[in-house]
């Protein structure tokens, strides 16, 4: 494992009896990179994170984290990792202040000014008992404990769960600050927009397998847009059915509606054979593109080919 790789998974596989958690996962996350780990609920994201942290033992395959073995070097590693689980459970009656002091001491000491600064950013009242907090405020406590020791690696499982939109934006700003500070972030989510503004690359899992690894900007090139064309006279549906990238063709007299995946050129050339009165093209919906391409398409991108995208 080279020094520029923070997370490495090779053939990482976990089965629960006959049920697949994750299978044949091969993935690397570079030092200083923000990697979005995307997939619908139940796709295998949490299983992968628990395997990386040695909370679960793999059926086969292995992982290396910050150049170390997650099982043999667990104690050393966990001081260098900030982990936010998908399901937070804070037992006891401690205030947020007491709980965060405990976490700080367990990690060898954390500057309290860092804790209070993070709490201010997230509008978190440290004097309140954690057990009495709302889900959103408990999530803030979880975020503070993950970030407060400025770990080399942040592993965050559905980090914005329960946060209101303003706090979601503040969290994303914290991720950008961490990247600027040279920290690595591995962040799972089922919401594309959550990682679009922060991630350098995204790894996409579907049904327990890696569907693709792509740079964030390449997702936009899979733009699916809705197009409506008004012609001077009625047109035939057959003229536009079968054009490259064109689907969902509907014709009502002189009005054509369709979906275009990728370049508009084939559609425009076919339309130019007629008098065009008006053309409306809706901005690509990246979330819709993402869902249709990776989750509903039978021909998902091969992970090996996509990794170089």
Tab-separated table of C-alpha atoms in Angstrom:
chain	number	residue	atom	x	y	z
A	1	UNK	CA	0.000	0.000	0.000
A	2	UNK	CA	1.532	3.293	-1.085
A	3	UNK	CA	1.730	6.279	1.239
A	4	UNK	CA	-0.766	8.262	-0.844
A	5	UNK	CA	-3.588	5.752	-0.232
A	6	UNK	CA	-5.622	6.269	2.955
A	7	UNK	CA	-8.159	3.465	2.453
A	8	UNK	CA	-7.646	0.309	0.449
A	9	UNK	CA	-10.186	-2.505	0.068
A	10	UNK	CA	-9.292	-5.609	-1.910
A	11	UNK	CA	-11.939	-8.221	-2.724
A	12	UNK	CA	-13.737	-7.160	0.451
A	13	UNK	CA	-16.743	-9.439	0.900
A	14	UNK	CA	-19.264	-10.048	3.659
A	15	UNK	CA	-22.151	-12.505	3.545
A	16	UNK	CA	-24.708	-12.905	6.318
A	17	UNK	CA	-25.555	-16.539	5.708
A	18	UNK	CA	-26.901	-16.565	2.161
A	19	UNK	CA	-27.554	-12.816	2.178
A	20	UNK	CA	-24.955	-10.572	0.559
A	21	UNK	CA	-23.792	-7.532	2.484
A	22	UNK	CA	-21.004	-6.503	0.110
A	23	UNK	CA	-19.129	-8.598	-2.443
A	24	UNK	CA	-15.795	-8.228	-4.238
A	25	UNK	CA	-15.295	-4.585	-3.261
A	26	UNK	CA	-12.070	-3.169	-4.686
A	27	UNK	CA	-11.617	0.472	-3.813
A	28	UNK	CA	-8.930	2.978	-2.887
A	29	UNK	CA	-9.291	6.420	-1.328
A	30	UNK	CA	-6.351	8.782	-1.745
A	31	UNK	CA	-4.879	10.808	1.103
A	32	UNK	CA	-6.522	14.222	1.229
A	33	UNK	CA	-9.450	13.125	-0.935
A	34	UNK	CA	-13.154	13.363	-0.208
A	35	UNK	CA	-14.770	10.152	-1.405
A	36	UNK	CA	-18.537	9.939	-1.545
A	37	UNK	CA	-19.850	6.410	-0.994
A	38	UNK	CA	-23.270	6.432	-2.601
A	39	UNK	CA	-26.098	3.961	-2.766
A	40	UNK	CA	-29.690	3.411	-1.682
A	41	UNK	CA	-30.448	2.187	1.809
A	42	UNK	CA	-29.509	-1.494	2.051
A	43	UNK	CA	-26.934	-1.341	-0.750
A	44	UNK	CA	-24.028	-2.333	1.521
A	45	UNK	CA	-22.598	1.018	2.615
A	46	UNK	CA	-22.748	0.459	6.376
A	47	UNK	CA	-21.468	-3.104	6.043
A	48	UNK	CA	-18.445	-1.786	4.141
A	49	UNK	CA	-17.703	0.847	6.791
A	50	UNK	CA	-17.934	-1.715	9.598
A	51	UNK	CA	-15.554	-3.989	7.734
A	52	UNK	CA	-13.061	-1.144	7.252
A	53	UNK	CA	-13.150	-0.426	10.992
A	54	UNK	CA	-12.983	-4.131	11.981
A	55	UNK	CA	-16.389	-4.019	13.643
A	56	UNK	CA	-17.234	-6.892	11.301
A	57	UNK	CA	-14.929	-9.627	10.023
A	58	UNK	CA	-14.975	-10.197	6.258
A	59	UNK	CA	-16.032	-13.439	4.628
A	60	UNK	CA	-13.016	-12.898	2.402
A	61	UNK	CA	-10.763	-10.097	1.252
A	62	UNK	CA	-9.026	-7.499	3.369
A	63	UNK	CA	-8.556	-3.790	3.969
A	64	UNK	CA	-5.712	-1.447	4.851
A	65	UNK	CA	-6.392	1.866	6.588
A	66	UNK	CA	-3.681	4.559	6.732
A	67	UNK	CA	-1.219	1.820	5.875
A	68	UNK	CA	-2.234	-0.290	8.867
A	69	UNK	CA	-4.202	-3.480	9.448
A	70	UNK	CA	-7.673	-2.679	10.875
A	71	UNK	CA	-7.612	-5.735	13.151
A	72	UNK	CA	-4.012	-5.881	14.347
A	73	UNK	CA	-3.565	-2.105	14.652
A	74	UNK	CA	-7.084	-1.217	15.825
A	75	UNK	CA	-6.057	0.734	18.940
A	76	UNK	CA	-3.549	2.901	17.058
A	77	UNK	CA	-5.858	3.386	14.093
A	78	UNK	CA	-8.906	4.481	16.037
A	79	UNK	CA	-7.000	7.466	17.435
A	80	UNK	CA	-6.336	8.593	13.865
A	81	UNK	CA	-9.924	8.101	12.672
A	82	UNK	CA	-13.028	10.176	13.258
A	83	UNK	CA	-16.019	7.863	12.949
A	84	UNK	CA	-19.692	8.770	12.837
A	85	UNK	CA	-21.942	5.680	12.864
A	86	UNK	CA	-25.203	5.606	10.982
A	87	UNK	CA	-27.119	4.777	14.166
A	88	UNK	CA	-26.042	6.824	17.179
A	89	UNK	CA	-26.567	5.433	20.676
A	90	UNK	CA	-25.450	7.493	23.667
A	91	UNK	CA	-26.163	5.638	26.918
A	92	UNK	CA	-26.037	7.342	30.313
A	93	UNK	CA	-27.152	10.732	31.549
A	94	UNK	CA	-24.154	12.860	30.564
A	95	UNK	CA	-24.358	16.342	29.148
A	96	UNK	CA	-22.846	16.864	25.714
A	97	UNK	CA	-19.932	18.641	27.428
A	98	UNK	CA	-19.189	15.678	29.721
A	99	UNK	CA	-19.519	13.163	26.920
A	100	UNK	CA	-17.211	15.075	24.585
A	101	UNK	CA	-14.638	15.532	27.363
A	102	UNK	CA	-14.717	11.738	27.822
A	103	UNK	CA	-14.142	11.170	24.097
A	104	UNK	CA	-11.344	13.733	24.099
A	105	UNK	CA	-9.571	12.079	27.035
A	106	UNK	CA	-9.924	8.669	25.391
A	107	UNK	CA	-8.049	10.048	22.391
A	108	UNK	CA	-5.177	11.406	24.421
A	109	UNK	CA	-6.524	14.909	24.916
A	110	UNK	CA	-8.277	17.398	22.653
A	111	UNK	CA	-8.103	21.184	22.819
A	112	UNK	CA	-11.410	22.274	24.353
A	113	UNK	CA	-11.402	25.373	22.147
A	114	UNK	CA	-11.714	23.059	19.154
A	115	UNK	CA	-14.775	21.399	20.700
A	116	UNK	CA	-16.487	24.700	21.482
A	117	UNK	CA	-15.702	26.052	18.018
A	118	UNK	CA	-17.323	23.025	16.368
A	119	UNK	CA	-20.302	23.261	18.723
A	120	UNK	CA	-20.788	26.914	17.769
A	121	UNK	CA	-20.655	26.081	14.081
A	122	UNK	CA	-23.371	23.471	14.546
A	123	UNK	CA	-25.416	25.526	17.018
A	124	UNK	CA	-25.061	22.800	19.664
A	125	UNK	CA	-25.811	23.487	23.328
A	126	UNK	CA	-23.130	21.582	25.252
A	127	UNK	CA	-24.925	21.961	28.588
A	128	UNK	CA	-27.880	19.782	27.590
A	129	UNK	CA	-28.139	16.100	28.482
A	130	UNK	CA	-27.628	14.011	25.369
A	131	UNK	CA	-30.394	11.531	26.184
A	132	UNK	CA	-32.966	14.332	26.114
A	133	UNK	CA	-31.804	15.711	22.759
A	134	UNK	CA	-33.606	15.502	19.444
A	135	UNK	CA	-32.193	13.258	16.710
A	136	UNK	CA	-30.705	16.281	14.982
A	137	UNK	CA	-28.883	17.496	18.093
A	138	UNK	CA	-27.576	14.006	18.847
A	139	UNK	CA	-26.249	13.956	15.287
A	140	UNK	CA	-24.417	17.210	16.017
A	141	UNK	CA	-22.788	15.625	19.093
A	142	UNK	CA	-21.721	12.724	16.885
A	143	UNK	CA	-20.220	15.103	14.334
A	144	UNK	CA	-18.299	17.061	16.970
A	145	UNK	CA	-16.779	13.868	18.408
A	146	UNK	CA	-15.774	12.741	14.902
A	147	UNK	CA	-14.104	16.031	13.925
A	148	UNK	CA	-12.754	17.331	17.234
A	149	UNK	CA	-9.372	15.547	17.286
A	150	UNK	CA	-8.640	16.556	13.672
A	151	UNK	CA	-8.158	12.939	12.576
A	152	UNK	CA	-6.202	11.929	9.497
A	153	UNK	CA	-9.279	10.049	8.264
A	154	UNK	CA	-12.975	10.806	8.731
A	155	UNK	CA	-15.379	7.922	8.127
A	156	UNK	CA	-18.929	9.247	8.179
A	157	UNK	CA	-22.030	7.082	7.730
A	158	UNK	CA	-25.047	9.123	6.549
A	159	UNK	CA	-23.669	12.208	8.344
A	160	UNK	CA	-26.514	14.656	7.644
A	161	UNK	CA	-29.272	12.386	8.938
A	162	UNK	CA	-31.571	14.459	11.126
A	163	UNK	CA	-29.899	17.800	10.348
A	164	UNK	CA	-31.931	20.713	9.068
A	165	UNK	CA	-30.904	22.266	5.700
A	166	UNK	CA	-28.862	25.057	7.298
A	167	UNK	CA	-26.866	22.609	9.400
A	168	UNK	CA	-26.413	20.336	6.389
A	169	UNK	CA	-24.693	23.212	4.609
A	170	UNK	CA	-22.529	23.920	7.656
A	171	UNK	CA	-21.535	20.261	7.787
A	172	UNK	CA	-20.515	20.339	4.118
A	173	UNK	CA	-18.405	23.412	4.869
A	174	UNK	CA	-16.714	21.406	7.654
A	175	UNK	CA	-15.915	18.667	5.152
A	176	UNK	CA	-14.382	21.188	2.753
A	177	UNK	CA	-12.303	22.626	5.605
A	178	UNK	CA	-11.104	19.132	6.521
A	179	UNK	CA	-10.003	18.503	2.929
A	180	UNK	CA	-8.192	21.861	2.849
A	181	UNK	CA	-6.443	20.740	6.033
A	182	UNK	CA	-5.150	17.601	4.282
A	183	UNK	CA	-7.573	15.207	5.984
A	184	UNK	CA	-9.210	12.339	4.105
A	185	UNK	CA	-12.982	11.935	4.156
A	186	UNK	CA	-14.934	8.780	3.331
A	187	UNK	CA	-18.608	9.685	3.485
A	188	UNK	CA	-21.565	7.409	2.815
A	189	UNK	CA	-24.896	8.764	1.667
A	190	UNK	CA	-27.980	7.883	-0.333
A	191	UNK	CA	-28.371	11.504	-1.459
A	192	UNK	CA	-26.303	12.607	-4.444
A	193	UNK	CA	-26.645	16.336	-3.752
A	194	UNK	CA	-25.080	15.801	-0.327
A	195	UNK	CA	-21.706	14.867	-1.777
A	196	UNK	CA	-21.851	16.647	-5.119
A	197	UNK	CA	-20.466	19.924	-3.749
A	198	UNK	CA	-17.681	18.365	-1.675
A	199	UNK	CA	-16.540	15.012	-3.081
A	200	UNK	CA	-13.655	14.554	-5.484
A	201	UNK	CA	-14.876	11.114	-6.520
A	202	UNK	CA	-17.872	8.936	-5.811
A	203	UNK	CA	-18.043	5.178	-5.396
A	204	UNK	CA	-21.489	3.844	-6.204
A	205	UNK	CA	-22.822	0.608	-4.729
A	206	UNK	CA	-25.894	-1.253	-5.856
A	207	UNK	CA	-27.221	-4.517	-4.441
A	208	UNK	CA	-24.034	-5.171	-2.482
A	209	UNK	CA	-21.645	-4.634	-5.380
A	210	UNK	CA	-19.589	-1.733	-6.660
A	211	UNK	CA	-21.302	-0.304	-9.741
A	212	UNK	CA	-18.815	2.451	-10.541
A	213	UNK	CA	-16.143	4.816	-9.295
A	214	UNK	CA	-16.256	8.206	-10.952
A	215	UNK	CA	-15.093	11.766	-10.624
A	216	UNK	CA	-17.974	13.953	-9.529
A	217	UNK	CA	-17.850	16.110	-12.646
A	218	UNK	CA	-18.241	13.056	-14.882
A	219	UNK	CA	-21.685	12.398	-13.400
A	220	UNK	CA	-22.895	15.575	-15.059
A	221	UNK	CA	-21.925	14.206	-18.448
A	222	UNK	CA	-24.604	11.581	-18.001
A	223	UNK	CA	-27.134	14.383	-18.172
A	224	UNK	CA	-30.693	13.247	-18.762
A	225	UNK	CA	-32.830	16.154	-19.931
A	226	UNK	CA	-36.447	16.537	-20.905
A	227	UNK	CA	-36.981	18.127	-24.317
A	228	UNK	CA	-40.163	19.520	-25.865
A	229	UNK	CA	-40.233	20.692	-29.502
A	230	UNK	CA	-43.108	22.549	-31.186
A	231	UNK	CA	-43.194	22.195	-34.973
A	232	UNK	CA	-45.089	24.139	-37.641
A	233	UNK	CA	-46.948	20.978	-38.713
A	234	UNK	CA	-47.688	17.541	-37.204
A	235	UNK	CA	-44.744	15.127	-37.152
A	236	UNK	CA	-44.410	11.361	-37.037
A	237	UNK	CA	-43.248	9.608	-33.866
A	238	UNK	CA	-41.319	7.106	-36.003
A	239	UNK	CA	-38.920	9.825	-37.156
A	240	UNK	CA	-37.587	10.281	-33.646
A	241	UNK	CA	-37.847	6.785	-32.211
A	242	UNK	CA	-34.499	5.023	-32.198
A	243	UNK	CA	-32.317	8.125	-32.362
A	244	UNK	CA	-29.119	7.752	-30.279
A	245	UNK	CA	-29.771	8.777	-26.693
A	246	UNK	CA	-33.440	9.601	-27.325
A	247	UNK	CA	-36.158	7.767	-25.384
A	248	UNK	CA	-39.688	8.197	-24.019
A	249	UNK	CA	-40.792	9.700	-27.339
A	250	UNK	CA	-44.333	11.113	-27.312
A	251	UNK	CA	-45.942	12.976	-30.221
A	252	UNK	CA	-49.213	14.907	-30.087
A	253	UNK	CA	-49.746	16.552	-33.464
A	254	UNK	CA	-47.025	19.192	-33.870
A	255	UNK	CA	-45.577	18.709	-30.355
A	256	UNK	CA	-42.773	16.261	-29.577
A	257	UNK	CA	-41.749	15.364	-26.018
A	258	UNK	CA	-38.844	13.072	-25.241
A	259	UNK	CA	-35.903	12.372	-22.947
A	260	UNK	CA	-32.334	12.826	-24.161
A	261	UNK	CA	-29.390	11.100	-22.502
A	262	UNK	CA	-26.172	12.840	-23.504
A	263	UNK	CA	-25.725	14.886	-26.681
A	264	UNK	CA	-28.667	16.695	-28.270
A	265	UNK	CA	-27.147	16.621	-31.749
A	266	UNK	CA	-29.047	13.589	-33.188
A	267	UNK	CA	-32.385	15.008	-32.071
A	268	UNK	CA	-31.623	18.505	-33.353
A	269	UNK	CA	-30.627	17.196	-36.783
A	270	UNK	CA	-33.830	15.163	-37.078
A	271	UNK	CA	-35.925	18.127	-35.935
A	272	UNK	CA	-34.244	20.412	-38.469
A	273	UNK	CA	-36.009	18.532	-41.293
A	274	UNK	CA	-39.165	20.336	-40.146
A	275	UNK	CA	-40.112	23.900	-39.296
A	276	UNK	CA	-39.296	24.348	-35.593
A	277	UNK	CA	-41.448	26.920	-33.797
A	278	UNK	CA	-40.105	26.438	-30.287
A	279	UNK	CA	-37.738	24.187	-28.336
A	280	UNK	CA	-37.761	23.752	-24.571
A	281	UNK	CA	-35.007	21.849	-22.775
A	282	UNK	CA	-35.180	21.386	-19.014
A	283	UNK	CA	-31.907	21.537	-17.107
A	284	UNK	CA	-30.517	18.079	-16.400
A	285	UNK	CA	-31.630	16.612	-13.102
A	286	UNK	CA	-28.460	15.071	-11.720
A	287	UNK	CA	-30.301	13.120	-9.031
A	288	UNK	CA	-32.636	11.618	-11.636
A	289	UNK	CA	-29.689	10.835	-13.903
A	290	UNK	CA	-27.871	9.132	-11.067
A	291	UNK	CA	-30.831	7.019	-10.002
A	292	UNK	CA	-31.840	5.939	-13.488
A	293	UNK	CA	-28.318	5.147	-14.640
A	294	UNK	CA	-26.989	3.295	-11.637
A	295	UNK	CA	-29.996	1.832	-9.869
A	296	UNK	CA	-32.557	1.026	-12.536
A	297	UNK	CA	-30.407	0.313	-15.569
A	298	UNK	CA	-29.492	-3.299	-16.131
A	299	UNK	CA	-26.281	-2.216	-17.842
A	300	UNK	CA	-24.505	-0.544	-14.944
A	301	UNK	CA	-21.033	0.752	-15.685
A	302	UNK	CA	-18.295	-1.759	-15.088
A	303	UNK	CA	-16.422	-0.641	-11.995
A	304	UNK	CA	-13.000	-1.325	-13.421
A	305	UNK	CA	-13.594	0.745	-16.544
A	306	UNK	CA	-15.300	3.535	-14.631
A	307	UNK	CA	-12.509	3.871	-12.114
A	308	UNK	CA	-10.447	5.613	-14.761
A	309	UNK	CA	-13.235	8.019	-15.706
